[in-house]
XYZ file of C-alpha atoms in Angstrom:
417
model
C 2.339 16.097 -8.669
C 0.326 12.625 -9.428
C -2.810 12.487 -11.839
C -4.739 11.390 -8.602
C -3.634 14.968 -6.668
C -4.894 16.826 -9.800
C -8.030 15.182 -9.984
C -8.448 15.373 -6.498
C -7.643 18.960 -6.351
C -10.128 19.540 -9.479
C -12.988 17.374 -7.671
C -12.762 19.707 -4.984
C -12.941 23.235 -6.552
C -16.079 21.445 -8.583
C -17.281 20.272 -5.351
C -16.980 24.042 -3.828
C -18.230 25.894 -6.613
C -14.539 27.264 -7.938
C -15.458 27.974 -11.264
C -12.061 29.084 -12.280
C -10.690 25.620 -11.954
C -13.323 24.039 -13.461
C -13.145 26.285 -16.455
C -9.316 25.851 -16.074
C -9.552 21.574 -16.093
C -11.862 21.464 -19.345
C -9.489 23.821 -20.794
C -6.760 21.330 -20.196
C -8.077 18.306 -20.477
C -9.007 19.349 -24.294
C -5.209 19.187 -25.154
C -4.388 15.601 -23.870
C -4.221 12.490 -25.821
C -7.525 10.271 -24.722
C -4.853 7.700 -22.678
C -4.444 10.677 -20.611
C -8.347 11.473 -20.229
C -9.375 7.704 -19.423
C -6.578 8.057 -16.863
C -8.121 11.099 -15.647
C -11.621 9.586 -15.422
C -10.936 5.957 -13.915
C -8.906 8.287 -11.436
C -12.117 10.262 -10.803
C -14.028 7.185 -10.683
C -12.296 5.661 -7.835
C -11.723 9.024 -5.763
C -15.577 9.031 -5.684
C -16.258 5.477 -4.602
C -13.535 5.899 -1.973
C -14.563 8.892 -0.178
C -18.176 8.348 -0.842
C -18.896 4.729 -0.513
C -16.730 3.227 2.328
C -15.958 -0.554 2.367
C -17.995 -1.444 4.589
C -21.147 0.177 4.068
C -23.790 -1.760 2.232
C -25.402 -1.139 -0.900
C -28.962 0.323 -0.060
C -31.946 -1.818 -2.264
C -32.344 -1.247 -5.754
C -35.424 0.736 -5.471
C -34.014 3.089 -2.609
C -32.634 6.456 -3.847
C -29.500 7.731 -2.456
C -28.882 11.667 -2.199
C -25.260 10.392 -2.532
C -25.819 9.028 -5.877
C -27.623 11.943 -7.391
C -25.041 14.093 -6.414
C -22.347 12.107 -7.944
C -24.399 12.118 -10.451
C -24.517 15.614 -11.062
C -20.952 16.021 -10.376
C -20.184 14.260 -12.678
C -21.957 15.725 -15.277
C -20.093 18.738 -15.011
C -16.826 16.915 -14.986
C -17.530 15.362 -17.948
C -19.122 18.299 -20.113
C -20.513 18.183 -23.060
C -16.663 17.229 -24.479
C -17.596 13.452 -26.678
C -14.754 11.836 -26.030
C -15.086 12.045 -21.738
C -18.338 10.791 -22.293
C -16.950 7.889 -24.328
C -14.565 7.083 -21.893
C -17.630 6.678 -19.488
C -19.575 4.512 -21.667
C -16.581 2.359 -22.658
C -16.284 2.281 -18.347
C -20.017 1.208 -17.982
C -19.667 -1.442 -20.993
C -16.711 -3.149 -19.837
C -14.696 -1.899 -17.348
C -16.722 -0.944 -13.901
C -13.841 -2.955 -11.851
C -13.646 -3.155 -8.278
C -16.259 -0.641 -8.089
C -19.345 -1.398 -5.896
C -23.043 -1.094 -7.164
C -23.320 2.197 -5.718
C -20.514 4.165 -7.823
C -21.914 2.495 -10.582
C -25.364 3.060 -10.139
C -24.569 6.797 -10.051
C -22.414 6.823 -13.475
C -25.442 5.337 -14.570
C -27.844 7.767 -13.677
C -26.151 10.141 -15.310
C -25.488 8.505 -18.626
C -29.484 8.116 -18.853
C -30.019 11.676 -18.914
C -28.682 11.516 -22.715
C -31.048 9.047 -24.885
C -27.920 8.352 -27.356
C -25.769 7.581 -24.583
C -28.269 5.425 -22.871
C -28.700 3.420 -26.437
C -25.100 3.038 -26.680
C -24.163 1.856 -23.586
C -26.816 -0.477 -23.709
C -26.494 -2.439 -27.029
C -22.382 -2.330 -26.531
C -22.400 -3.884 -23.060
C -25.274 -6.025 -24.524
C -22.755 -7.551 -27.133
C -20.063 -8.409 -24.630
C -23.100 -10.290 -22.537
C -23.762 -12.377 -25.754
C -20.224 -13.116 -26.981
C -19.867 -16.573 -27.142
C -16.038 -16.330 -26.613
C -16.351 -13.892 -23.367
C -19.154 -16.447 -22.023
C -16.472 -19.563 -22.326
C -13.195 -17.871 -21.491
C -14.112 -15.034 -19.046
C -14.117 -16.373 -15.061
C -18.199 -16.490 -13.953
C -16.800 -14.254 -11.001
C -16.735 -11.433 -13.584
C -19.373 -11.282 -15.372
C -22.260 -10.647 -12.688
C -19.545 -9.359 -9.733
C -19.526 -12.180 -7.180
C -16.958 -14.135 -6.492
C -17.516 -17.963 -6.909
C -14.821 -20.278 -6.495
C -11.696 -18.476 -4.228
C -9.114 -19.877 -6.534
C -10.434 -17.593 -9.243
C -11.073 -14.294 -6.937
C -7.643 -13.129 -8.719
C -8.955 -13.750 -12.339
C -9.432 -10.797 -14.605
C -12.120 -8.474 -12.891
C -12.537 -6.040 -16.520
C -16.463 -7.242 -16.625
C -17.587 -7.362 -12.896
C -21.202 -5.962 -12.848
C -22.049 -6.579 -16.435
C -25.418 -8.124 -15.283
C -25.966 -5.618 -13.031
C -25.571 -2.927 -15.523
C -27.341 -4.174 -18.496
C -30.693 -4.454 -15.617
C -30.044 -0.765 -14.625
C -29.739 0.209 -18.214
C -33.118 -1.139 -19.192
C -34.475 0.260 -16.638
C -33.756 3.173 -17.421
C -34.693 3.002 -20.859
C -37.968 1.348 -20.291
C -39.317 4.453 -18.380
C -37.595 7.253 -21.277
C -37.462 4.855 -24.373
C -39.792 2.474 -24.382
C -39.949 1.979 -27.795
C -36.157 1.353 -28.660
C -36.521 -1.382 -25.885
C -39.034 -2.856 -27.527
C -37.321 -3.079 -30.669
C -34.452 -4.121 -29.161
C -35.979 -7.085 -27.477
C -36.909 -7.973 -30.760
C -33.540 -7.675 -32.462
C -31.241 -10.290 -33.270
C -28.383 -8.544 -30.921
C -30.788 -9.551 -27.803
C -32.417 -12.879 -29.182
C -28.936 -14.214 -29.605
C -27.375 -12.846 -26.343
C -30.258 -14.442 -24.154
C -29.647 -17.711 -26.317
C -25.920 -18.119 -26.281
C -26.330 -17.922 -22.435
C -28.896 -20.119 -21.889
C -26.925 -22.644 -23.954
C -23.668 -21.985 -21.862
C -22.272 -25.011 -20.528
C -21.980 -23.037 -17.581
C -25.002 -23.352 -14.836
C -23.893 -19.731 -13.791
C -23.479 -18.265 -17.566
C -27.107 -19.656 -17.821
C -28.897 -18.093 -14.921
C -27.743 -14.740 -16.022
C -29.936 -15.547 -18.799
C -32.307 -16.128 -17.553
C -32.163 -13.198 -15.102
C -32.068 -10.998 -18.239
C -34.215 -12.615 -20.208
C -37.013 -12.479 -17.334
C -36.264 -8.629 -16.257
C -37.075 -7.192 -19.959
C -39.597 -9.661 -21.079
C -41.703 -8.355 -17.890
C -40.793 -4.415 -19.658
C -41.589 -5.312 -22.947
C -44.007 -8.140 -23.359
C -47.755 -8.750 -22.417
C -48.760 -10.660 -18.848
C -49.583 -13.409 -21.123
C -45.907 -14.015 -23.371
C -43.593 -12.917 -20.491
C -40.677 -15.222 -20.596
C -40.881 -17.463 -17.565
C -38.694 -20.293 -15.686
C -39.809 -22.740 -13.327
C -36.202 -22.211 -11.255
C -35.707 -21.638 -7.742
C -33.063 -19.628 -8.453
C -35.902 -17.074 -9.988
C -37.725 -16.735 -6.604
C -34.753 -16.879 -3.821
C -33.366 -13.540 -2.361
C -30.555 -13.170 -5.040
C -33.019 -13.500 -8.051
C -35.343 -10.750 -6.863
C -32.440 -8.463 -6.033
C -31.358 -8.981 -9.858
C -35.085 -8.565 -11.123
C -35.484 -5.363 -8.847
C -32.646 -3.503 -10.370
C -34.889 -2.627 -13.250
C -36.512 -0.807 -10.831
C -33.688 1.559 -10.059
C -34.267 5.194 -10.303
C -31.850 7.546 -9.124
C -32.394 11.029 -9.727
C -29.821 13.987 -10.864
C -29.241 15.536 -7.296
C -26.884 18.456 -6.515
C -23.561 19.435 -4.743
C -25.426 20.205 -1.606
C -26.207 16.177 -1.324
C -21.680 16.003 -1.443
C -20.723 18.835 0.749
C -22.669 17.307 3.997
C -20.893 13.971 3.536
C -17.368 15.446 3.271
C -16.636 14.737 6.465
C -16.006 11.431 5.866
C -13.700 11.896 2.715
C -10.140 11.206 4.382
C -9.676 8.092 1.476
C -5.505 7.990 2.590
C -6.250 5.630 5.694
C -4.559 6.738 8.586
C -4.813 3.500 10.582
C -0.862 2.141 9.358
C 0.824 5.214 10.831
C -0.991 4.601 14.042
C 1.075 1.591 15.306
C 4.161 3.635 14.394
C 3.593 6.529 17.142
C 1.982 4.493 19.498
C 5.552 2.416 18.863
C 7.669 5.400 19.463
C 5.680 6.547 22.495
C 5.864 3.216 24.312
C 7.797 4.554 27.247
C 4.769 6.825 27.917
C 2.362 5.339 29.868
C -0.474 8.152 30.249
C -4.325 7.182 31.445
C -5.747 8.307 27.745
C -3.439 6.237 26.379
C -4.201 2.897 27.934
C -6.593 1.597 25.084
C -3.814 2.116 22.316
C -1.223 0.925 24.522
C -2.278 -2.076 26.540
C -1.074 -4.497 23.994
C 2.389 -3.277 23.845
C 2.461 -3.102 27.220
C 1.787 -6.956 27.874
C 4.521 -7.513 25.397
C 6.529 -5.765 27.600
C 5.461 -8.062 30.507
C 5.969 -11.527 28.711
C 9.466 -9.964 27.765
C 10.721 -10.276 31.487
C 9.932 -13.424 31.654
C 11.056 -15.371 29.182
C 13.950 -15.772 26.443
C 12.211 -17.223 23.314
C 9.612 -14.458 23.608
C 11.965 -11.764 23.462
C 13.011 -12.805 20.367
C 9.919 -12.321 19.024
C 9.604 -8.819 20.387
C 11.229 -7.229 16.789
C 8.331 -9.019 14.655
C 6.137 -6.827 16.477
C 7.469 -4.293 16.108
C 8.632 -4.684 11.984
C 5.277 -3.184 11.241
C 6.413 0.372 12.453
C 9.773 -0.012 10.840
C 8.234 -1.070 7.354
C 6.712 1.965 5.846
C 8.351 1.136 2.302
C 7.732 -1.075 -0.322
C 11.045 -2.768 -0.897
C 10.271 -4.001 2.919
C 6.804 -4.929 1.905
C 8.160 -7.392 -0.835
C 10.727 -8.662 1.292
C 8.467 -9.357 4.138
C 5.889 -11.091 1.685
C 8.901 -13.194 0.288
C 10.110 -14.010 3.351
C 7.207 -16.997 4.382
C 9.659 -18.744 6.918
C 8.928 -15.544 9.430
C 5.365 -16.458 10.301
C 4.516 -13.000 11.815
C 6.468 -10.775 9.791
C 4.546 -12.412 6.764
C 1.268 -12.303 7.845
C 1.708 -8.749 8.764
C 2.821 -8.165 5.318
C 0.029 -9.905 3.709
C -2.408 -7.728 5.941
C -1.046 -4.410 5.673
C -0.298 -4.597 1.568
C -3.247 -2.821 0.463
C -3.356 0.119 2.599
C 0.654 0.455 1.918
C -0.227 0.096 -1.795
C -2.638 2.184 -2.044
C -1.080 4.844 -0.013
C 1.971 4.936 -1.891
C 0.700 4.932 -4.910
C -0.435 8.409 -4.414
C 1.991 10.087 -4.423
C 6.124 9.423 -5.581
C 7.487 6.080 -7.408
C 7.918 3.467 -5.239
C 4.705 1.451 -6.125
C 5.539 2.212 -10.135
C 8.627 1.008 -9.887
C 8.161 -2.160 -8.448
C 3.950 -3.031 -9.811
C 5.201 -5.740 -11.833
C 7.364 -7.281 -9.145
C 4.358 -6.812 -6.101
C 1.836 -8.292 -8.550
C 3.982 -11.576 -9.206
C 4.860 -11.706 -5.435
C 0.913 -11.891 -4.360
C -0.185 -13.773 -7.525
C 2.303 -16.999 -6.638
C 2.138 -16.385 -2.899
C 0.895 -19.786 -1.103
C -0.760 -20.656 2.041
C 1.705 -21.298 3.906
C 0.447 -21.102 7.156
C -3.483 -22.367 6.390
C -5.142 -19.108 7.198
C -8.949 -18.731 6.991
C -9.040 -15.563 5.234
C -5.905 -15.987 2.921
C -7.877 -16.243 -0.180
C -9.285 -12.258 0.724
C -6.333 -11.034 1.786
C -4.593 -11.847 -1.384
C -7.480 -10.406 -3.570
C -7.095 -7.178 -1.887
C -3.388 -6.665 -2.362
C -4.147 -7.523 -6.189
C -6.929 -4.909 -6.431
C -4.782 -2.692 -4.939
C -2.194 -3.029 -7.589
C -4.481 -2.927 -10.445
C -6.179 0.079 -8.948
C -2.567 1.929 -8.572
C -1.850 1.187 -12.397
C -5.141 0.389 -13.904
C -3.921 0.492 -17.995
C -0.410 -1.445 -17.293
C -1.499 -3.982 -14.804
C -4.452 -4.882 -16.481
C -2.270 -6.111 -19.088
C -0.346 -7.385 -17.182
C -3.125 -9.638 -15.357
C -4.352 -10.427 -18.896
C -1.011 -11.884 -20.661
C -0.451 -13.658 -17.142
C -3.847 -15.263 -17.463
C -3.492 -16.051 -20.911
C -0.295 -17.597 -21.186
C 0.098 -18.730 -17.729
């Protein structure tokens, strides 16, 4: 049985009141070496954002409340306990590593870290730090440090610090309205002074305006109408710099399993849609009336086959999809650019497949390294519009199948080329 089953399994019982398990996970989570926990947590982490936040909702305004948040929230404050080192494994998450992970997920880890003042502190002055570093403002991709992806040839570049920005305005936020005073003193420390001033003095434009966003956001908490730190910059007053200076304004509140239960329904996070070509494939002879949306494509493939000789030589490239379910057919399909469709299938389908797999049995373990240098090297063969996305997908997927490994991995390739 995988990590991700147990967790699952645990999330659940949590979810449903089984107090047996729950007693039964903090029981044996105290035993395991804190690898094991942080494994257990990220594990959590991205169980919630996938069955809670789908793809391609949007993330509702800073200011707006979600009942889906609180109850994450509180959900996750009994997952975590009152055992230290879980907790630390959050804030080391919130200072550093909230990858791949939209606003939402984080906004709720968040909210729930705030209801302890030392934890709030904490995560506050360490992902503060990392902000300022002069070394992680030069070497570390823009993409990463405020979560939006700048230039497509670096979309693959290390993703460890995506949201930082983000995080450090929710944090004071926070703070502001249950700590006033240590934000105060903290916008008077040294820690703060310097971060605001290494950035404004980045040679990046980007580096800079995260500055400034900063800078802006807690000199309106701290200081007087009068000595609020100001800039003359459009980049203050278009959409994207209010949406940054808003976030301050986040508050979610510590909601309850109730807010969870109703939006189970949508909590199927294994995606069905690969195995769909497959028994459409296999039914193909059928040709019943409720079956004429799922079918009419194969059917004019069918058609064009009667007709002519260089099409039905195509007809097993449509159907490779359905006869592809394993990884060692993924890689050789990715590696194999001179079959145009067969490729670009490959290239499409690799996250779900990757993502699937990973879940259960060895087949995406055994060959990580392999799929990770196959997508990082891949080229554009055939000019396609959304190759750049497609690419960054199949990478998250891999990091988010073996999150300690491959981000080592992804660093030493960065790194040393």
């Amino acid at each position: 049985m995988s990590v991700r089953s147990v967790v699952r399994g645990t999330y659940d019982a949590m979810l449903y009141g089984v107090k047996e398990l729950i007693y039964a996970y903090h029981g044996f989570t105290s035993s395991l070496r804190y690898s094991a926990k942080k494994t257990i947590i990220h594990s959590l982490l991205r169980i919630l954002a996938e069955v809670h936040f789908q793809k391609s909702e949007k993330d509702t305004l800073p200011e707006t409340s979600s009942r889906k948040i609180g109850g994450i929230a509180q959900l996750l404050q009994q997952f975590l306990g009152n055992k230290k080192d879980l907790n630390d494994i959050i804030l080391e998450w919130v200072s550093g590593d909230s990858v791949v992970q939209p606003l939402r997920i984080r906004r709720a880890i968040i909210a729930a870290v705030a209801q302890d003042s030392d934890q709030l502190r904490n995560a506050f002055s360490n992902t503060l730090s990392l902000f300022g570093d002069k070394l992680y403002i030069k070497h570390t991709p823009i993409l990463n440090q405020d979560g939006k992806l700048v230039k497509p040839e670096l979309r693959i570049s290390f993703l460890h610090n995506q949201g930082m920005t983000e995080n450090l305005l929710l944090l004071s936020g926070y703070m502001h309205r249950t700590d006033h005073e240590h934000l105060v003193r903290t916008a008077r420390s040294s820690l703060y002074l310097n971060a605001v001033s290494n950035r404004l003095a980045a040679l990046s434009s980007r580096a800079s305006i995260l500055g400034m966003y900063l800078g802006t956001a807690i000199s309106e908490l701290v200081d007087a109408p009068d000595k609020r730190m100001k800039f003359e910059s459009e980049e203050m007053t278009n959409s994207e710099g209010q949406r940054y200076l808003g976030l301050t304004k986040t508050r979610d509140q510590i909601g309850s399993m109730e807010d969870l239960r109703a939006d189970m329904s949508a909590s199927n996070f294994v995606t069905p849609q690969p195995n769909q070509p497959t028994k459409v494939q296999k039914a193909k002879p059928q040709k019943a009336a409720n079956q004429v949306a799922t079918t009419s494509k194969i059917v004019s493939i069918e058609e064009i086959d009667n007709e002519t000789e260089s099409e039905d030589e195509d007809l097993p490239t449509y159907a490779k999809p359905d006869s592809d379910p394993y990884i060692n057919d993924l890689i050789s399909s990715l590696r194999d650019t001179d079959n145009h469709d067969a490729h670009i299938l490959a290239l499409t389908t690799a996250p779900q497949l990757i993502r699937r797999k990973a879940a259960f049995g060895t087949e995406v373990t055994d060959n990580i390294e392999d799929l990770a240098s196959i997508l990082l090297n891949l080229n554009d063969k055939y000019d396609l519009d959304n190759f750049q996305e497609l690419r960054l997908q199949g990478l998250i997927a891999v990091l988010i199948a073996q999150p300690l490994e491959m981000g080592q991995w992804f660093s030493r390739s960065y790194f040393s080329g």
